Short mmCIF file of C-alpha atoms in Angstrom, two decimals:
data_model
loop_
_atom_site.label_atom_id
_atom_site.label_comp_id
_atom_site.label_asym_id
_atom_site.label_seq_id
_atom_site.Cartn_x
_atom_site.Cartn_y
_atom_site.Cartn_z
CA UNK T 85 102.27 118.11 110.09
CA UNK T 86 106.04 117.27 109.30
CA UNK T 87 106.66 117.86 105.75
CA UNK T 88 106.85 114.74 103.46
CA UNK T 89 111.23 114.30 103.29
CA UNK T 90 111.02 114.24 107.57
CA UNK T 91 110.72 110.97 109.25
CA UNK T 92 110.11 108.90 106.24
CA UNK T 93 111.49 105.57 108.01
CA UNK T 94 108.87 105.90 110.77
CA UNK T 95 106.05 106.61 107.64
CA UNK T 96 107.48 103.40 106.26
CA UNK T 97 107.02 101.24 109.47
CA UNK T 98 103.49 103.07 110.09
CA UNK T 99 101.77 102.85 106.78
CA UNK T 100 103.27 98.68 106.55
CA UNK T 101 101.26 98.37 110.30
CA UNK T 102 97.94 100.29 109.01
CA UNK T 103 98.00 98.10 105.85
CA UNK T 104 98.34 94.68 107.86
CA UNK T 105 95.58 95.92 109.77
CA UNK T 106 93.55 96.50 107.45
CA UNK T 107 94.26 93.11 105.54
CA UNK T 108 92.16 91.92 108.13
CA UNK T 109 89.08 93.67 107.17
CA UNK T 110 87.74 90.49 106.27
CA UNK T 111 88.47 88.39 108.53
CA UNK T 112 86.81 87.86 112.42
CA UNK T 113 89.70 85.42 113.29
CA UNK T 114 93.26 83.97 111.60
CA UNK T 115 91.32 80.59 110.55
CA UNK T 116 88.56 82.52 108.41
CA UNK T 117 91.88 84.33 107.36
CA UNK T 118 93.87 81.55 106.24
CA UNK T 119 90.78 80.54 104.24
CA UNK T 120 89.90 83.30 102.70
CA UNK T 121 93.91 83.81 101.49
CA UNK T 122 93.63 80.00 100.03
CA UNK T 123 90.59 80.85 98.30
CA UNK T 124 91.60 84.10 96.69
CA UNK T 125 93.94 84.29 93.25
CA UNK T 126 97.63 85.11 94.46
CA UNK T 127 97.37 88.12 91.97
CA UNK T 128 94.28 89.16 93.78
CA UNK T 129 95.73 89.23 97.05
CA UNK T 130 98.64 90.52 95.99
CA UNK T 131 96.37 93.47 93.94
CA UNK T 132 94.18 94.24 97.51
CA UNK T 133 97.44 94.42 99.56
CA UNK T 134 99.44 96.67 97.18
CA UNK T 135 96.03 99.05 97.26
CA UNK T 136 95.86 98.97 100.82
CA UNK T 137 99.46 99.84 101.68
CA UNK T 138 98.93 103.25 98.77
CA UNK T 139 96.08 104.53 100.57
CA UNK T 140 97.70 104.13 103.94
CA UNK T 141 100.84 105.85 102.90
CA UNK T 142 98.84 108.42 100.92
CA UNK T 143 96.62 109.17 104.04
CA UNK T 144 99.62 109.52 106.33
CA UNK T 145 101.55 111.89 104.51
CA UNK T 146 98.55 113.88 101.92
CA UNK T 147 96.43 114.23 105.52
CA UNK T 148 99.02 113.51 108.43
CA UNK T 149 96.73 111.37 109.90
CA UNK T 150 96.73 107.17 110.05
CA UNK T 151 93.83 105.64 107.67
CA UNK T 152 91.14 104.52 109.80
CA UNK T 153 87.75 103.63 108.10
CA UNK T 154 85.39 104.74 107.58
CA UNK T 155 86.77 107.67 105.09
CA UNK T 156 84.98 110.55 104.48
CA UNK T 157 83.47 111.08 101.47
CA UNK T 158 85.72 114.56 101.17
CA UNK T 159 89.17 112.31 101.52
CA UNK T 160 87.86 109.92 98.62
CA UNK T 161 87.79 112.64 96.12
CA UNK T 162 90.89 114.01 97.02
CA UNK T 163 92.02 111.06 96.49
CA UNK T 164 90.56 111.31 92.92
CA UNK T 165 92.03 114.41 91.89
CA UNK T 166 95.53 113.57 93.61
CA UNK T 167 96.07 110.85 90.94
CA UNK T 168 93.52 111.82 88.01
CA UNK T 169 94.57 114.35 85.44
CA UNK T 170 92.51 117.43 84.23
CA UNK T 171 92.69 120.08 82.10
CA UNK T 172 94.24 123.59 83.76
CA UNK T 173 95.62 126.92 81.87
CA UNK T 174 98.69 125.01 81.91
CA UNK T 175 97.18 121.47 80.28
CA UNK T 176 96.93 118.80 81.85
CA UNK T 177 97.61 118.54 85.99
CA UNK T 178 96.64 116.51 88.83
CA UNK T 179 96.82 118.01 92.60
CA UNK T 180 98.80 115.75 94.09
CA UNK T 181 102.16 118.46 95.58
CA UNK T 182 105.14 117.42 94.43
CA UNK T 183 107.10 116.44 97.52
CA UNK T 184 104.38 114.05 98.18
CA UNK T 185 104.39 112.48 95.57
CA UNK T 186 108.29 112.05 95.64
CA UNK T 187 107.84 110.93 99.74
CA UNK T 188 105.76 108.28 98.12
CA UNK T 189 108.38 106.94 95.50
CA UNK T 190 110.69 107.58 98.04
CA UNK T 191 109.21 104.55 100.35
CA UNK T 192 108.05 102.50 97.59
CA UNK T 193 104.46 103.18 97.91
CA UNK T 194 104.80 103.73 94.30
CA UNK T 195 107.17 102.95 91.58
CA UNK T 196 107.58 106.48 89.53
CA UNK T 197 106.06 109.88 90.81
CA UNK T 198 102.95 111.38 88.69
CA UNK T 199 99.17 110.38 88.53
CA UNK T 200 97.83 106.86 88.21
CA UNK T 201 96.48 105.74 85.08
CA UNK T 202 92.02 105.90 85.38
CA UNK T 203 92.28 101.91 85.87
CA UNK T 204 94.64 102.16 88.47
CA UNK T 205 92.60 104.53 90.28
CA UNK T 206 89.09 102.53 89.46
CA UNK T 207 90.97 99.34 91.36
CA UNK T 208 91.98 101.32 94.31
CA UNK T 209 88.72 102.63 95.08
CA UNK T 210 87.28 99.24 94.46
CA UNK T 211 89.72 97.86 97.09
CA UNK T 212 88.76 100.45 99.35
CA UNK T 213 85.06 100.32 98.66
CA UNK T 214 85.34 96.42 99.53
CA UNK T 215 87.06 97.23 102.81
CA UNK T 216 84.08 99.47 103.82
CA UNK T 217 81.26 96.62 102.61
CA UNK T 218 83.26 93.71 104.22
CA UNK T 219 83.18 95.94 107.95
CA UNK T 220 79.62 97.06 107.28
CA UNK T 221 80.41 101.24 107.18
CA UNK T 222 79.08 103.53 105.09
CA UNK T 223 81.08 103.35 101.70
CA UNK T 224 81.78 106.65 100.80
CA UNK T 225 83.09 105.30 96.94
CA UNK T 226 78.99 104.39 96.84
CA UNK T 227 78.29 107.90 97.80
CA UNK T 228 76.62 109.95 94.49
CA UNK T 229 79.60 112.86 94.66
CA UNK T 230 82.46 109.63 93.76
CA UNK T 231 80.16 108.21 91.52
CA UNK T 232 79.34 111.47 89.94
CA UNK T 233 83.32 112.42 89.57
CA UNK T 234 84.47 109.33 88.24
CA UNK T 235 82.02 109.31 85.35
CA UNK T 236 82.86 112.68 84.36
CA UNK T 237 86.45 111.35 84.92
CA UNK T 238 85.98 108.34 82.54
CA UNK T 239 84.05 110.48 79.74
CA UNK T 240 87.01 113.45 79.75
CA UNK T 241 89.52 110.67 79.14
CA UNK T 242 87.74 109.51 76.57
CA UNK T 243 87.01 112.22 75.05
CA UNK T 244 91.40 113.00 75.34
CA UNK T 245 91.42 109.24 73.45
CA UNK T 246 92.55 107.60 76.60
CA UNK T 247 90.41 104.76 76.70
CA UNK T 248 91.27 101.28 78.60
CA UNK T 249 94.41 99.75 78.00
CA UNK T 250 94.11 96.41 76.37
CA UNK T 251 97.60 93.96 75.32
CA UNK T 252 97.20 93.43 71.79
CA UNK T 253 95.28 90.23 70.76
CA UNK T 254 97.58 87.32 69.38
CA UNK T 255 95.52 85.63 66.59
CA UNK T 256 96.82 83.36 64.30
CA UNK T 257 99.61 85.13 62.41
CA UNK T 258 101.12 86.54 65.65
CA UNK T 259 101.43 83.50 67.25
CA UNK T 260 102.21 81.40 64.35
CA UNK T 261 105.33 83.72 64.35
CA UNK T 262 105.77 83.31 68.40
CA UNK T 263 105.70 79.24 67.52
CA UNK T 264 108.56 80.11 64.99
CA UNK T 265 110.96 80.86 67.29
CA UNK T 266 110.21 77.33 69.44
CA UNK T 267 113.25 75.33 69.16
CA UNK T 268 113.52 71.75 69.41
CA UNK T 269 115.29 72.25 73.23
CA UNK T 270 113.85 71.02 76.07
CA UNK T 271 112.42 75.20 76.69
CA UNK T 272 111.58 75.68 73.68
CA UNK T 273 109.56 72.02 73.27
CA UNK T 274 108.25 73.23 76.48
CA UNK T 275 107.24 76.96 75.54
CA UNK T 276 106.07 75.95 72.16
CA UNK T 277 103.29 73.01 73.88
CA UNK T 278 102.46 76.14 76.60
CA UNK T 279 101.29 78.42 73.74
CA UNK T 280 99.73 76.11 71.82
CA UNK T 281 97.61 74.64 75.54
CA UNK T 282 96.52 77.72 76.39
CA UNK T 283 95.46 79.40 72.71
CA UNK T 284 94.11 76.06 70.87
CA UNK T 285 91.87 74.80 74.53
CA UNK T 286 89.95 78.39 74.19
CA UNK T 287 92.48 81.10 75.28
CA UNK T 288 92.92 79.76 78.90
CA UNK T 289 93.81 82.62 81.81
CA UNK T 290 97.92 81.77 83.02
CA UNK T 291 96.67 80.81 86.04
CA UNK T 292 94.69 77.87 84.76
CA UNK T 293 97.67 77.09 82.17
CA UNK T 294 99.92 76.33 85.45
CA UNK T 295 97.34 74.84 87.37
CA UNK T 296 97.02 72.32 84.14
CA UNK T 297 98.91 68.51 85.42
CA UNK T 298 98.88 65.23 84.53
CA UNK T 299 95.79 64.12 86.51
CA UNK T 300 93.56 66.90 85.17
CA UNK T 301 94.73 66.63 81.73
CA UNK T 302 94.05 63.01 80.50
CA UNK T 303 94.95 61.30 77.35
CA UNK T 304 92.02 60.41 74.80
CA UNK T 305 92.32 58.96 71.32
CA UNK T 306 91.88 62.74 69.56
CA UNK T 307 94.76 64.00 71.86
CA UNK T 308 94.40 65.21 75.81
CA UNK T 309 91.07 66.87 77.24
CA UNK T 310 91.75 69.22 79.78
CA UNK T 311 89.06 69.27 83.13
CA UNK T 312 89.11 72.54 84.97
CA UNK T 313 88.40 72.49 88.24
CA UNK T 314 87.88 76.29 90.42
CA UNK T 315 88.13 79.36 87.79
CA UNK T 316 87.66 83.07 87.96
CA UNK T 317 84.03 82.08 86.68
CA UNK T 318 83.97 79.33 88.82
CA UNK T 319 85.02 79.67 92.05
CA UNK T 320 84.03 77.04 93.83
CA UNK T 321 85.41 74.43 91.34
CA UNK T 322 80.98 73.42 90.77
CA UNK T 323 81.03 70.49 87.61
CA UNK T 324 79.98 72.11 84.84
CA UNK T 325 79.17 70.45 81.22
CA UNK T 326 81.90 72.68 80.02
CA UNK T 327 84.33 72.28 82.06
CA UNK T 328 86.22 70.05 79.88
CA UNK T 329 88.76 71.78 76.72
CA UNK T 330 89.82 69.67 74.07
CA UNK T 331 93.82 69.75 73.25
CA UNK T 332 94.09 67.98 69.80
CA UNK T 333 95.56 68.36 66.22
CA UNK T 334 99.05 70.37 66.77
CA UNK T 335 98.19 71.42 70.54
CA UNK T 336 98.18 67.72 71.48
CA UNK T 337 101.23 66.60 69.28
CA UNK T 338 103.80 69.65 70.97
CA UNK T 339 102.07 68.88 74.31
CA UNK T 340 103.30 64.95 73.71
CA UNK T 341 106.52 65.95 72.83
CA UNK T 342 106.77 67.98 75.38
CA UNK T 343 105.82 65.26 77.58
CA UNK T 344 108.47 62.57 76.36
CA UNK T 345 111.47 64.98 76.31
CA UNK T 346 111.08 66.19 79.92
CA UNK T 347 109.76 63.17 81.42
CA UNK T 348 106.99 64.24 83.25
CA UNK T 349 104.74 61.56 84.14
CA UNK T 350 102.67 62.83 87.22
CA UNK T 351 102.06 66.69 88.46
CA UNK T 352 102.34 70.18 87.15
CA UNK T 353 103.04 70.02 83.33
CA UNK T 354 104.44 73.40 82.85
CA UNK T 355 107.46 73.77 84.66
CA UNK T 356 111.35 75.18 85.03
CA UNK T 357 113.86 74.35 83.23
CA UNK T 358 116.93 74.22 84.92
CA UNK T 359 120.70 74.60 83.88
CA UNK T 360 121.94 70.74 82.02
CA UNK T 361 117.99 70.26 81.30
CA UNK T 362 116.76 69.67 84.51
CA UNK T 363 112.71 69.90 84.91
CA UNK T 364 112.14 71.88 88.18
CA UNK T 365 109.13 73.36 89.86
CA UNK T 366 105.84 74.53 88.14
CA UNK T 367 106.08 77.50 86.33
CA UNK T 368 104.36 80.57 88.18
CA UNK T 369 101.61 82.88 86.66
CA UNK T 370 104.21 85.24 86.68
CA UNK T 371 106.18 83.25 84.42
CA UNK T 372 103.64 82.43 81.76
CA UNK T 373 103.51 85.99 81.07
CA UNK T 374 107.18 86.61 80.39
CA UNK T 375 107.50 83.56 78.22
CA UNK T 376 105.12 85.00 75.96
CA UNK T 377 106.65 88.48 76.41
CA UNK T 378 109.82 86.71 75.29
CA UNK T 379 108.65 84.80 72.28
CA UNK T 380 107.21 87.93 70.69
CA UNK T 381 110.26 90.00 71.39
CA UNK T 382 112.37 87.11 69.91
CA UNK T 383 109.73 87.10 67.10
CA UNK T 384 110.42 90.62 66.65
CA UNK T 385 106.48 91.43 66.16
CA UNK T 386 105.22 94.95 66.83
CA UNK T 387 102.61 95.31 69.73
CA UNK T 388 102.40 94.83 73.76
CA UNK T 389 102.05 91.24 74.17
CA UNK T 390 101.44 89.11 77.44
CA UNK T 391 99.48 85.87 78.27
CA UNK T 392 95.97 87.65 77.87
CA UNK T 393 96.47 88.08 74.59
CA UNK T 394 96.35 84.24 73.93
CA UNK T 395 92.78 84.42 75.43
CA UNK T 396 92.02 87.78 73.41
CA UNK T 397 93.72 86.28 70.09
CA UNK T 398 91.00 83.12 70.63
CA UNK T 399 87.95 84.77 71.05
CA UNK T 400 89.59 87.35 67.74
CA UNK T 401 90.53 84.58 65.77
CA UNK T 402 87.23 82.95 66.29
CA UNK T 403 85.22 85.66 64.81
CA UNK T 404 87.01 86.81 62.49
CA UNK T 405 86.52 82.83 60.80
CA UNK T 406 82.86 83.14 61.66
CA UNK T 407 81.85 81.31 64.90
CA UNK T 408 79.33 81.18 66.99
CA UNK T 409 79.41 83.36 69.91
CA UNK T 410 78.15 80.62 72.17
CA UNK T 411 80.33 77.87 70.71
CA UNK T 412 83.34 80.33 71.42
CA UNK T 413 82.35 80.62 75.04
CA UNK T 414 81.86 77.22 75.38
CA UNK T 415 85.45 77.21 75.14
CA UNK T 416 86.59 80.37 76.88
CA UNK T 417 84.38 79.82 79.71
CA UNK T 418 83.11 83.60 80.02
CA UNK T 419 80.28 84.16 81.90
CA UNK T 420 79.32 86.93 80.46
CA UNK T 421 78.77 87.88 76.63
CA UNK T 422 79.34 91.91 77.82
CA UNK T 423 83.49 90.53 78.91
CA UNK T 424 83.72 88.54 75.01
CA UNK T 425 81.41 90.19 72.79
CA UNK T 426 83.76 93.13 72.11
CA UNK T 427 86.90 90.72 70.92
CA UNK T 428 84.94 88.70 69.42
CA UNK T 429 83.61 91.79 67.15
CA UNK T 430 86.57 92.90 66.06
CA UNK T 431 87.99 89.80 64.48
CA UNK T 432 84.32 89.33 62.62
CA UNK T 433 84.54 93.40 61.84
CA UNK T 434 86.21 93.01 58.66
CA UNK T 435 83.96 89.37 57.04
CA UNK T 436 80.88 91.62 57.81
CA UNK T 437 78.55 91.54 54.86
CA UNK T 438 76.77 94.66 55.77
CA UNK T 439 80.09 96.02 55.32
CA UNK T 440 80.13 95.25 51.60
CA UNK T 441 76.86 96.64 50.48
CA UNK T 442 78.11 97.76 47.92
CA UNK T 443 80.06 95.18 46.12
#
């Protein structure tokens, strides 16, 4: 096997032919291919390519062999303790060598050298455990050695205090303070009617803020009612009794202004703003996410901020003033109480009464 720093152009080329081969793991011909990319979130496709180019660039260089499925069960958790940390004489290590892991930053198979964080690793074997279910082979991630490993993985992480990552919720403080630093200019008219949209019509994901226009979101005498059409809960865009979100009260007056100074009357609502105040394209996902990384910076507010936390600050904000679990999903649109009931918690944590027993 050539060592990692030899022939790293040719790795490059190799690994980026592997990975579009194995984009079409899915697919029996380019039509069933074109639908299933037209289907599937951009950030999910995006996700299942990134994870497909890693473990082809991994496999060429750890093993010195192309990835071919199906992958032993052996090659899975080496995977596992290439990019996991655990505890040595010498704290904390993972077994990934060195000049591997620098060959991998080297082609941009990853951004900095070092192991994954436990999520990270969770997605890629989910990508690769997909692969192996869509092409009918034995999954080795369903195999009881993985399964075993990664729960022991999860449980020594938490036990170091490394649970999941979450962005910190914005509830109504925080993003009162965000609003502060809206402007009356035509981005700041705009940013301020985004925030309010997507916190005040139940915490909606960025990608249904940007998929929100003019002929979804219709004008009623209490302000604008927003129908949703396909979501991550709903894929298939089915009509649902709930598919409707109220935008009223100081949601629907910054959305009107909004409206009137950019002169949008038909299309995407969120969109560019251009040098001399011209209204370009529809904002991307992408996008929605910096804005709100920029308003709290601007705000100068402690915490890691980005468009989930409008969602998250909802479902807080909700329980912390006491309602319903199943009005608040009414609103969000979870599916499942497991995904809200744990936000929704915390903001009611502190107005529990068994908490005050003793008063």
């Amino acid at each position: 096997m050539k060592t990692p720093q030899t022939g790293i152009s040719g790795i490059v080329a190799q690994q980026r032919t592997e990975a579009t081969e194995l984009d079409e793991v899915f697919t029996g011909s380019a039509a069933i291919h074109a639908l299933l990319r037209e289907g599937s979130a951009a950030n999910t496709l995006a996700s299942y390519r990134s994870a497909i180019q890693y473990w082809a660039a991994w496999h060429q260089l750890r093993l010195g062999t192309p990835l071919a499925l199906p992958i032993p069960v052996k090659t899975v958790l080496q995977f596992i303790a290439d990019h996991v940390e655990h505890a040595s004489d010498a704290g904390l290590a993972h077994d990934l060598p060195a000049s591997i892991d620098a060959a991998l930053v080297a082609i941009r198979a990853k951004r900095w050298p070092g192991p994954f964080k436990l999520t990270t690793v969770r997605h890629r074997l989910a990508v690769l455990s997909e692969a192996h279910e869509a092409k009918n082979l034995p999954n080795p991630c369903r195999s009881r050695a993985v399964q075993l490993v990664m729960e022991r993985t999860r449980s020594a992480y938490a036990k170091r205090g490394e649970g999941p990552a979450r962005k910190d919720a914005l509830t109504k403080e925080p993003l009162e303070q965000l609003l502060a630093t809206c402007d009356d200019s035509l981005i700041g008219l705009r940013d301020r009617a985004l925030l309010l949209f997507a916190w005040a019509s139940g915490g909606r994901r960025r990608s249904e803020v940007v998929r929100a226009t003019l002929e979804n979101t219709h004008r009623v005498p209490e302000g604008f009612l927003f129908t949703m059409g396909a979501s991550k809960t709903n894929q298939q865009g089915i009509a649902r009794a709930d598919q409707n979100k109220p935008v009223v009260g100081r949601a629907a007056l910054a959305l009107e202004a909004w409206l009137a100074a950019s002169q949008i009357e038909s299309g995407p609502i969120f969109r560019r703003v251009r040098r001399g105040g011209v209204i370009g394209t529809a904002l991307s996902s992408e996008a929605v996410r910096r804005i709100v990384q920029a308003r709290a910076t601007k705000a100068g507010i402690e915490g890691d901020y980005a468009a989930h936390s409008l969602r998250s600050g909802f479902v807080t904000e909700a329980g912390r003033q006491g309602l319903p679990l199943g009005d608040i999903m009414g609103m969000t649109g979870h599916a499942s109480v497991a995904s809200v009931i744990g936000y929704h918690r915390a903001g009611a944590a502190l107005s529990s009464k068994a908490a005050r027993l003793l008063d």
